[in-house]
Short mmCIF file of C-alpha atoms in Angstrom, two decimals:
data_model
loop_
_atom_site.label_atom_id
_atom_site.label_comp_id
_atom_site.label_asym_id
_atom_site.label_seq_id
_atom_site.Cartn_x
_atom_site.Cartn_y
_atom_site.Cartn_z
CA MET A 1101 27.46 -17.75 -7.43
CA PHE A 1102 23.73 -17.08 -7.73
CA GLY A 1103 21.43 -20.05 -7.16
CA TRP A 1104 18.25 -18.03 -7.71
CA GLY A 1105 16.32 -20.48 -5.52
CA LYS A 1106 15.23 -22.72 -8.41
CA ASP A 1107 15.47 -25.94 -6.39
CA LEU A 1108 13.83 -24.31 -3.37
CA GLN A 1109 11.05 -23.09 -5.63
CA ALA A 1110 10.45 -26.60 -6.96
CA ARG A 1111 10.26 -28.05 -3.45
CA ARG A 1112 8.05 -25.37 -1.90
CA TYR A 1113 5.69 -23.98 -4.51
CA GLY A 1114 4.01 -26.79 -6.31
CA ILE A 1115 6.29 -27.27 -9.33
CA ARG A 1116 7.39 -30.66 -8.05
CA GLY A 1117 5.46 -33.53 -9.58
CA GLU A 1118 4.15 -31.55 -12.56
CA PRO A 1119 4.99 -33.01 -15.98
CA ARG A 1120 7.73 -30.88 -17.49
CA ALA A 1121 7.94 -30.52 -21.25
CA PRO A 1122 11.26 -31.63 -22.77
CA GLY A 1123 13.79 -28.81 -22.84
CA THR A 1124 11.73 -26.57 -20.56
CA GLU A 1125 12.84 -25.08 -17.25
CA ARG A 1126 10.57 -22.97 -15.11
CA GLY A 1127 12.23 -19.97 -13.51
CA ASN A 1128 15.09 -20.07 -16.00
CA THR A 1129 15.85 -19.65 -19.69
CA LEU A 1130 13.18 -21.42 -21.74
CA VAL A 1131 13.26 -23.65 -24.77
CA ALA A 1132 9.71 -24.21 -25.98
CA GLY A 1133 8.02 -27.55 -25.63
CA GLY A 1134 4.85 -29.24 -24.42
CA GLU A 1135 1.30 -29.44 -25.72
CA LYS A 1136 -1.05 -26.54 -25.06
CA LYS A 1137 -4.78 -26.18 -25.36
CA SER A 1138 -6.39 -22.79 -25.83
CA ALA A 1139 -9.23 -21.70 -23.59
CA GLN A 1140 -11.41 -18.70 -22.97
CA PRO A 1141 -11.14 -17.04 -19.57
CA ARG A 1142 -13.78 -18.01 -17.03
CA MET A 1143 -14.49 -15.30 -14.52
CA SER A 1144 -16.94 -15.12 -11.65
CA SER A 1145 -17.28 -11.41 -12.37
CA LEU A 1146 -17.46 -9.09 -15.35
CA PRO A 1147 -14.24 -8.89 -17.41
CA VAL A 1148 -12.42 -5.56 -17.25
CA LEU A 1149 -12.40 -3.47 -20.42
CA THR A 1150 -9.24 -1.42 -21.01
CA PRO A 1151 -10.08 0.87 -23.97
CA ASP A 1152 -7.30 1.16 -26.57
CA VAL A 1153 -5.45 -1.75 -24.94
CA ALA A 1154 -6.16 -5.40 -25.76
CA ASP A 1155 -6.40 -8.39 -23.43
CA LEU A 1156 -3.63 -11.00 -23.39
CA PRO A 1157 -5.11 -14.40 -24.34
CA HIS A 1158 -4.03 -17.58 -22.61
CA GLU A 1159 -3.77 -21.30 -23.20
CA MET A 1160 -4.40 -24.13 -20.77
CA ASP A 1161 -1.63 -26.59 -19.91
CA GLY A 1162 -3.38 -29.00 -17.62
CA GLY A 1163 -4.61 -26.82 -14.78
CA VAL A 1164 -2.24 -23.94 -15.54
CA LYS A 1165 -3.16 -20.76 -17.42
CA VAL A 1166 -0.29 -19.99 -19.78
CA PHE A 1167 0.31 -16.46 -21.07
CA HIS A 1168 2.95 -15.43 -23.61
CA LEU A 1169 4.40 -11.97 -23.12
CA VAL A 1170 7.04 -10.30 -25.31
CA GLY A 1171 8.97 -7.21 -24.26
CA GLU A 1172 9.88 -5.18 -27.34
CA PRO A 1173 10.18 -1.72 -28.89
CA VAL A 1174 6.83 -0.43 -30.17
CA LYS A 1175 5.52 2.56 -32.03
CA ARG A 1176 2.59 4.12 -30.22
CA LYS A 1177 0.30 6.68 -31.82
CA ILE A 1178 -0.62 8.81 -28.83
CA ALA A 1179 -2.38 11.55 -30.82
CA PRO A 1180 -3.51 12.00 -34.43
CA PHE A 1181 -0.33 13.94 -35.18
CA LYS A 1182 2.11 12.28 -32.75
CA THR A 1183 3.67 8.81 -32.79
CA ILE A 1184 6.35 7.92 -30.27
CA ASP A 1185 8.98 5.19 -30.08
CA ALA A 1186 8.20 3.47 -26.81
CA TRP A 1187 8.95 0.11 -25.22
CA GLY A 1188 6.05 -2.17 -24.42
CA TYR A 1189 4.75 -5.70 -24.61
CA ASN A 1190 3.27 -7.66 -27.50
CA GLY A 1191 3.30 -4.63 -29.77
CA SER A 1192 1.36 -2.52 -27.28
CA CYS A 1193 2.12 0.29 -24.85
CA PRO A 1194 0.78 -0.08 -22.22
CA GLY A 1195 1.09 -3.84 -22.41
CA PRO A 1196 -1.94 -6.10 -22.85
CA THR A 1197 -4.21 -6.67 -19.88
CA ILE A 1198 -3.81 -9.98 -18.04
CA GLN A 1199 -7.00 -11.22 -16.35
CA VAL A 1200 -7.07 -14.24 -14.04
CA GLN A 1201 -9.27 -15.73 -11.35
CA GLN A 1202 -8.36 -15.81 -7.67
CA GLY A 1203 -6.86 -19.24 -7.05
CA ASP A 1204 -5.52 -19.69 -10.60
CA ARG A 1205 -2.15 -21.23 -11.28
CA VAL A 1206 -0.49 -18.86 -13.76
CA ARG A 1207 2.51 -19.31 -16.03
CA VAL A 1208 3.91 -16.38 -18.01
CA VAL A 1209 6.38 -17.25 -20.75
CA PHE A 1210 8.35 -14.06 -21.22
CA GLU A 1211 10.54 -13.30 -24.24
CA ASN A 1212 12.94 -10.36 -24.29
CA ARG A 1213 13.22 -8.63 -27.67
CA LEU A 1214 14.65 -5.45 -26.20
CA PRO A 1215 18.25 -4.38 -26.92
CA GLU A 1216 19.17 -4.79 -23.24
CA SER A 1217 18.45 -7.08 -20.32
CA THR A 1218 15.17 -6.81 -18.43
CA SER A 1219 12.80 -8.62 -16.08
CA LEU A 1220 9.13 -8.66 -15.07
CA HIS A 1221 7.89 -7.57 -11.66
CA TRP A 1222 4.38 -8.51 -10.51
CA HIS A 1223 3.47 -5.40 -8.54
CA GLY A 1224 1.39 -6.10 -5.45
CA LEU A 1225 1.22 -9.86 -5.85
CA GLU A 1226 2.17 -12.06 -2.91
CA ILE A 1227 4.23 -14.70 -4.68
CA PRO A 1228 7.46 -16.63 -4.04
CA ILE A 1229 10.60 -14.48 -3.99
CA GLU A 1230 11.92 -16.43 -6.98
CA GLN A 1231 9.08 -15.00 -9.07
CA ASP A 1232 9.34 -11.37 -7.92
CA GLY A 1233 11.29 -10.23 -10.97
CA VAL A 1234 14.04 -8.07 -9.46
CA PRO A 1235 17.26 -8.49 -11.46
CA TYR A 1236 20.29 -9.71 -9.48
CA ILE A 1237 18.16 -10.07 -6.34
CA SER A 1238 15.52 -12.68 -7.12
CA GLN A 1239 16.61 -13.75 -10.60
CA LYS A 1240 19.21 -13.32 -13.30
CA PRO A 1241 18.31 -10.57 -15.77
CA VAL A 1242 16.66 -11.85 -18.93
CA ALA A 1243 19.21 -11.15 -21.66
CA PRO A 1244 18.20 -9.97 -25.15
CA GLY A 1245 16.88 -12.90 -27.15
CA GLU A 1246 16.25 -15.07 -24.10
CA LYS A 1247 13.01 -16.43 -22.67
CA TYR A 1248 12.12 -16.80 -19.02
CA VAL A 1249 9.20 -18.47 -17.28
CA TYR A 1250 7.37 -17.05 -14.28
CA GLU A 1251 4.92 -19.35 -12.51
CA PHE A 1252 2.86 -18.82 -9.38
CA THR A 1253 -0.56 -19.27 -7.80
CA VAL A 1254 -2.69 -16.14 -7.42
CA HIS A 1255 -4.32 -16.29 -4.00
CA GLN A 1256 -5.31 -12.60 -3.92
CA GLU A 1257 -8.02 -10.61 -5.63
CA GLY A 1258 -7.73 -7.06 -6.88
CA THR A 1259 -6.15 -4.63 -9.31
CA PHE A 1260 -2.43 -5.25 -9.74
CA PHE A 1261 0.05 -4.64 -12.52
CA TYR A 1262 3.23 -5.89 -14.14
CA HIS A 1263 6.20 -3.81 -15.23
CA ALA A 1264 9.89 -3.97 -15.99
CA HIS A 1265 11.88 -3.62 -12.78
CA SER A 1266 14.25 -1.08 -14.32
CA ALA A 1267 13.30 2.54 -13.76
CA MET A 1268 14.07 3.89 -17.22
CA GLN A 1269 12.32 0.95 -18.90
CA GLU A 1270 9.22 1.84 -16.89
CA MET A 1271 9.46 5.39 -18.21
CA MET A 1272 9.72 4.00 -21.74
CA GLY A 1273 6.24 2.56 -21.20
CA GLN A 1274 6.67 -0.97 -19.87
CA ILE A 1275 3.58 -1.53 -17.73
CA GLY A 1276 0.32 -3.44 -17.97
CA PHE A 1277 -2.73 -4.39 -15.89
CA PHE A 1278 -2.83 -7.67 -13.98
CA VAL A 1279 -6.40 -8.12 -12.72
CA ALA A 1280 -7.24 -10.94 -10.32
CA HIS A 1281 -11.00 -11.43 -10.23
CA PRO A 1282 -12.40 -12.61 -6.89
CA ALA A 1283 -13.54 -16.19 -6.43
CA LYS A 1284 -16.86 -14.73 -5.30
CA ASP A 1285 -18.00 -11.56 -7.02
CA TYR A 1286 -17.90 -8.24 -5.21
CA GLN A 1287 -21.12 -6.75 -3.90
CA PRO A 1288 -22.84 -4.73 -5.12
CA ARG A 1289 -22.23 -6.11 -8.59
CA VAL A 1290 -21.33 -3.70 -11.37
CA ASP A 1291 -22.60 -3.52 -14.94
CA HIS A 1292 -19.47 -1.93 -16.43
CA ASP A 1293 -15.84 -2.45 -15.37
CA TYR A 1294 -13.14 -0.26 -16.99
CA GLY A 1295 -9.39 0.11 -16.52
CA LEU A 1296 -7.27 3.23 -17.14
CA ILE A 1297 -3.47 3.48 -16.98
CA LEU A 1298 -1.99 6.96 -16.45
CA GLN A 1299 1.37 7.77 -18.07
CA GLU A 1300 3.51 10.84 -18.75
CA TRP A 1301 5.94 11.43 -21.61
CA ALA A 1302 8.61 14.02 -22.35
CA VAL A 1303 9.00 14.12 -26.13
CA LEU A 1304 10.45 17.05 -28.03
CA PRO A 1305 8.36 18.35 -30.97
CA SER A 1306 10.93 17.16 -33.50
CA ASN A 1307 11.58 13.83 -31.80
CA SER A 1308 9.77 10.55 -31.19
CA VAL A 1309 11.86 9.04 -28.38
CA PRO A 1310 10.79 9.86 -24.80
CA ASN A 1311 13.36 11.51 -22.56
CA THR A 1312 13.25 9.10 -19.64
CA ALA A 1313 15.42 11.34 -17.46
CA ALA A 1314 13.06 14.31 -17.71
CA MET A 1315 11.17 15.64 -14.70
CA GLU A 1316 8.65 17.67 -16.72
CA PHE A 1317 6.27 16.17 -19.27
CA ASN A 1318 4.43 17.48 -22.30
CA TRP A 1319 2.29 14.45 -23.22
CA LEU A 1320 -0.17 12.83 -20.82
CA THR A 1321 -2.09 9.68 -21.69
CA PHE A 1322 -4.89 7.36 -20.62
CA ASN A 1323 -4.16 3.82 -21.87
CA GLY A 1324 -1.45 5.07 -24.19
CA VAL A 1325 -3.45 7.77 -25.98
CA SER A 1326 -4.17 11.41 -25.32
CA ALA A 1327 -7.45 13.28 -25.62
CA PRO A 1328 -9.31 13.70 -27.87
CA MET A 1329 -8.02 10.34 -29.14
CA THR A 1330 -9.01 8.56 -25.91
CA THR A 1331 -12.00 6.24 -26.20
CA PRO A 1332 -15.08 7.33 -24.22
CA LEU A 1333 -16.34 4.93 -21.55
CA LEU A 1334 -19.93 3.88 -22.21
CA ALA A 1335 -22.44 3.34 -19.43
CA ARG A 1336 -26.13 2.56 -19.63
CA LEU A 1337 -28.28 5.00 -17.67
CA GLY A 1338 -29.08 3.48 -14.27
CA SER A 1339 -26.13 1.07 -14.32
CA ARG A 1340 -23.34 0.73 -11.76
CA VAL A 1341 -19.84 1.49 -13.04
CA ARG A 1342 -16.40 0.49 -11.75
CA LEU A 1343 -13.24 2.34 -12.81
CA ARG A 1344 -9.80 0.89 -12.04
CA ILE A 1345 -7.25 3.71 -12.35
CA LEU A 1346 -3.54 2.90 -12.24
CA ASN A 1347 -0.57 5.27 -12.13
CA LEU A 1348 3.03 4.34 -12.85
CA GLY A 1349 4.89 7.52 -13.70
CA MET A 1350 6.62 10.44 -12.01
CA ASP A 1351 3.59 12.55 -11.05
CA HIS A 1352 0.60 12.13 -8.75
CA HIS A 1353 -2.75 12.65 -10.46
CA PRO A 1354 -5.96 13.99 -8.86
CA VAL A 1355 -8.55 12.33 -11.11
CA HIS A 1356 -11.94 14.05 -11.15
CA LEU A 1357 -15.29 12.77 -12.46
CA HIS A 1358 -17.93 15.29 -13.49
CA GLY A 1359 -21.60 15.00 -12.56
CA HIS A 1360 -21.43 12.03 -10.18
CA GLN A 1361 -20.16 11.04 -6.76
CA PHE A 1362 -18.15 7.84 -6.37
CA VAL A 1363 -16.71 5.74 -3.57
CA VAL A 1364 -13.22 4.24 -3.45
CA THR A 1365 -13.80 0.50 -3.16
CA GLY A 1366 -10.25 -0.75 -3.65
CA THR A 1367 -6.55 -0.02 -3.96
CA GLU A 1368 -3.51 -1.79 -5.36
CA GLY A 1369 -3.80 -3.97 -2.26
CA GLY A 1370 -7.27 -5.31 -3.01
CA ARG A 1371 -10.87 -4.64 -1.99
CA ALA A 1372 -11.49 -2.03 0.70
CA PRO A 1373 -14.01 -2.70 3.51
CA GLU A 1374 -17.37 -1.04 2.88
CA SER A 1375 -17.02 0.78 6.20
CA THR A 1376 -14.25 2.89 4.60
CA TRP A 1377 -16.33 4.07 1.63
CA PHE A 1378 -17.47 7.69 1.50
CA PRO A 1379 -18.70 9.89 -1.36
CA MET A 1380 -16.22 11.97 -3.32
CA ASN A 1381 -15.60 13.05 -6.90
CA THR A 1382 -11.81 13.52 -7.00
CA VAL A 1383 -9.31 10.85 -5.99
CA LEU A 1384 -5.55 11.34 -5.75
CA ILE A 1385 -3.65 8.51 -7.37
CA GLY A 1386 -0.02 8.46 -6.33
CA VAL A 1387 2.90 6.91 -8.13
CA ALA A 1388 2.68 3.10 -8.23
CA GLN A 1389 -0.86 3.19 -6.84
CA ALA A 1390 -4.21 1.96 -8.10
CA ARG A 1391 -7.57 3.28 -7.01
CA VAL A 1392 -10.82 1.50 -7.77
CA VAL A 1393 -13.92 3.68 -7.72
CA GLU A 1394 -17.58 2.80 -8.21
CA PHE A 1395 -20.64 4.93 -8.86
CA ASP A 1396 -24.24 4.71 -10.02
CA ALA A 1397 -24.70 6.27 -13.46
CA LYS A 1398 -27.77 8.30 -12.51
CA TYR A 1399 -27.49 11.31 -14.77
CA PRO A 1400 -27.47 11.14 -18.58
CA GLY A 1401 -24.80 13.06 -20.45
CA ASN A 1402 -21.20 13.12 -21.60
CA TRP A 1403 -19.30 13.52 -18.35
CA MET A 1404 -15.60 14.37 -18.31
CA ILE A 1405 -13.09 12.39 -16.28
CA HIS A 1406 -9.60 13.84 -16.15
CA CYS A 1407 -6.53 14.66 -14.12
CA HIS A 1408 -7.23 18.04 -12.55
CA LEU A 1409 -3.67 19.37 -12.78
CA PRO A 1410 -4.09 22.15 -15.36
CA HIS A 1411 -0.96 21.39 -17.38
CA HIS A 1412 -1.99 17.75 -17.61
CA MET A 1413 -5.04 18.86 -19.59
CA MET A 1414 -2.98 20.57 -22.29
CA ASN A 1415 -0.28 18.30 -23.74
CA SER A 1416 2.28 19.93 -26.01
CA MET A 1417 0.05 23.00 -26.35
CA MET A 1418 1.63 24.05 -23.05
CA ASP A 1419 4.98 24.33 -24.83
CA LEU A 1420 3.53 26.67 -27.44
CA LEU A 1421 1.71 28.74 -24.85
CA ARG A 1422 4.85 29.01 -22.73
CA ASP A 1423 6.81 30.23 -25.74
CA ARG A 1424 4.21 32.90 -26.34
CA GLN A 1425 3.95 34.05 -22.73
CA ILE A 1426 7.67 34.37 -22.01
CA GLN A 1427 8.35 36.14 -25.26
CA THR A 1428 10.97 38.87 -25.12
CA THR A 1429 10.99 39.67 -28.84
CA ASP A 1430 8.66 39.52 -31.79
CA GLN A 1431 10.85 36.68 -33.07
CA THR A 1432 9.85 34.45 -30.14
CA GLU A 1433 6.17 35.06 -30.82
CA ALA A 1434 6.66 34.40 -34.51
CA LYS A 1435 8.36 31.10 -33.70
CA ALA A 1436 5.45 29.95 -31.52
CA LEU A 1437 2.88 30.97 -34.12
CA SER A 1438 4.91 29.26 -36.83
CA GLN A 1439 4.89 26.02 -34.84
CA MET A 1440 1.13 26.28 -34.44
CA GLU A 1441 0.62 26.99 -38.14
CA SER A 1442 2.83 24.05 -39.10
CA LEU A 1443 0.86 21.76 -36.79
CA ALA A 1444 -2.44 22.92 -38.26
CA LYS A 1445 -1.22 22.20 -41.78
CA SER A 1446 -0.02 18.70 -40.88
CA VAL A 1447 -3.33 17.59 -39.37
CA PRO A 1448 -6.77 17.87 -41.00
CA PHE A 1449 -8.25 20.09 -38.29
CA GLN A 1450 -11.84 21.09 -38.88
CA HIS A 1451 -12.88 24.69 -38.52
CA VAL A 1452 -13.74 25.59 -34.95
CA HIS A 1453 -15.46 28.91 -34.50
CA PRO A 1454 -13.31 30.65 -31.90
CA SER A 1455 -14.90 31.43 -28.57
CA PRO A 1456 -15.71 35.13 -28.10
CA ILE A 1457 -12.96 37.41 -26.85
CA ALA A 1458 -13.02 40.98 -25.59
CA SER A 1459 -12.34 43.80 -28.02
CA ASN A 1460 -9.32 44.83 -25.95
CA ALA A 1461 -8.06 41.27 -25.44
CA GLU A 1462 -4.66 41.88 -27.00
CA SER A 1463 -3.91 44.61 -24.45
CA VAL A 1464 -4.72 42.44 -21.41
CA PRO A 1465 -1.61 40.95 -19.72
CA GLY A 1466 -1.61 37.17 -19.98
CA PHE A 1467 -3.83 36.93 -23.06
CA PRO A 1468 -4.29 34.47 -24.65
CA GLN A 1469 -4.70 31.45 -22.42
CA ASP A 1470 -7.12 28.74 -23.57
CA ALA A 1471 -8.17 30.72 -26.64
CA PHE A 1472 -4.75 30.00 -28.12
CA THR A 1473 -5.17 26.22 -27.99
CA GLU A 1474 -8.65 25.64 -29.40
CA MET A 1475 -8.79 23.20 -32.28
CA GLY A 1476 -11.15 20.45 -33.35
CA MET A 1477 -10.58 17.13 -35.07
CA ASP A 1478 -13.86 15.23 -34.68
CA GLU A 1479 -13.56 13.33 -37.95
CA VAL A 1480 -9.93 12.36 -37.32
CA VAL A 1481 -10.65 10.66 -33.99
CA GLU A 1482 -14.17 9.35 -34.58
CA LYS A 1483 -15.07 5.82 -33.52
CA PRO A 1484 -18.34 4.15 -32.48
CA GLU A 1485 -17.96 5.44 -28.92
CA THR A 1486 -18.00 9.06 -30.17
CA TYR A 1487 -21.25 8.65 -32.13
CA GLY A 1488 -23.76 11.39 -31.34
CA LEU A 1489 -21.36 13.78 -29.60
CA PRO A 1490 -21.91 17.51 -30.23
CA LYS A 1491 -20.10 19.08 -33.16
CA ASN A 1492 -16.59 20.28 -32.28
CA TRP A 1493 -16.56 18.17 -29.12
CA SER A 1494 -12.88 17.36 -29.68
CA ALA A 1495 -11.93 21.03 -29.26
CA GLY A 1496 -12.80 20.73 -25.57
CA MET A 1497 -10.54 17.75 -24.86
CA MET A 1498 -6.80 17.53 -24.51
CA GLY A 1499 -4.25 15.67 -22.42
CA MET A 1500 -5.06 13.21 -19.66
CA MET A 1501 -8.82 13.08 -20.03
CA THR A 1502 -11.67 11.10 -21.47
CA MET A 1503 -15.40 10.99 -20.79
CA VAL A 1504 -18.00 8.69 -19.29
CA ARG A 1505 -21.02 8.69 -21.58
CA VAL A 1506 -24.12 7.86 -19.55
CA LEU A 1507 -26.71 6.99 -22.18
CA PRO A 1508 -30.39 6.00 -22.24
CA ASP A 1509 -31.14 2.53 -23.59
CA LYS A 1510 -31.83 3.62 -27.18
CA GLU A 1511 -28.59 5.58 -27.58
CA TYR A 1512 -26.52 3.00 -25.72
CA ASP A 1513 -27.84 0.14 -27.84
CA ALA A 1514 -27.26 2.12 -31.05
CA ILE A 1515 -23.58 2.59 -30.23
CA MET A 1516 -23.13 -1.01 -29.14
CA SER A 1517 -24.63 -2.18 -32.43
CA LYS A 1518 -22.09 -0.03 -34.30
CA LYS A 1519 -19.26 -1.54 -32.27
CA THR A 1520 -20.51 -5.03 -33.09
CA ALA A 1521 -21.02 -4.29 -36.78
CA GLY A 1522 -17.48 -2.97 -37.31
CA PRO A 1523 -16.02 0.03 -39.19
CA SER A 1524 -18.67 0.13 -41.93
CA ALA A 1525 -21.29 0.92 -39.29
CA GLN A 1526 -19.72 4.35 -38.78
CA GLU A 1527 -20.86 5.53 -42.21
CA GLY A 1528 -23.57 8.14 -41.90
CA ARG A 1529 -22.36 9.15 -38.46
CA HIS A 1530 -23.99 12.35 -37.24
CA HIS A 1531 -23.57 14.95 -34.55
CA GLU A 1532 -26.36 16.06 -32.31
#
């Protein structure tokens, strides 16, 4: 019925003549076999850092880089007081970052531990149709408990991604970076290279399972976590910074960087010609798109980077605010305030002195707006990257946002030493 092109693949795409481990078929169900040697990645350019998401290590099998990827249910803590039941890869949502070199031969051994069939699509990669990962079109679906091997040569360079080619599985969180570093490094070279994945979630307050059919969302994340739990991006003053920003959700996101101008140097299709670069500070990232921006970190400070859609900077606080604003009875208001009080009791919020309000505030239509959502949790979300931030900094962050911390040498080196030293180095942490 379906041949899936396995023999054609062997004839055309370099699998012929390679030693095949006993019991192993490429492009079909896998039974493990063959000797592997581990190796560290060798890149011509700086590795990409994806805060809060790990890299996927690889082994070498002759001249082939071998990655092992497992699709499975995961629990993802997206905020100090919110853990969701998502689907991801290797215990992570988003999945671990795959980094290769242009020209590499890549083999991905995929295991399905989901309760239903799935597949892997390599978004943006120009590879044989047999490796494209579309169920019933280019391959049989990978059944629960089965393994499947994808193998191809990466001739492109750029910021790509992998994801399940089933819409609702994507909305459950199944996506990860696939970065192909160029054979010859981009110019001008950068000193910092970061990756951010944008996702949206619809999760009821009393639930942990995302509603994948929803069209409105109350949790917005960078790399699987929501502000203020997002990890700040560190940059040494005077350095050049690259940000790879990827969106696979239902909404477009205008991502804005404070205090600096950047240029868009690439898309999900690869590097853009320098003649197309022009200064800007907000870039619209559509669904299934990646935008790569670069800038010179000229100005010291803690600079916000965030989606500029107002509701995407609020998370579930929007639900509470909506309840309060559309109230028709005192009971509705009491319910909203009760939810807020319950939330405050369940999380060790620190005291945040409320911002000043007018004496007649309660009589002004529309009040409160942001005053209703202020809360701080510095100690709950602290990590080396937050060292030295002003007291109550976390009260100013929520939703799809993080910050780029442009630091002088002394401050930058102090934080990096804490990261190297481990958790004990955070003792004695102070605010400015």
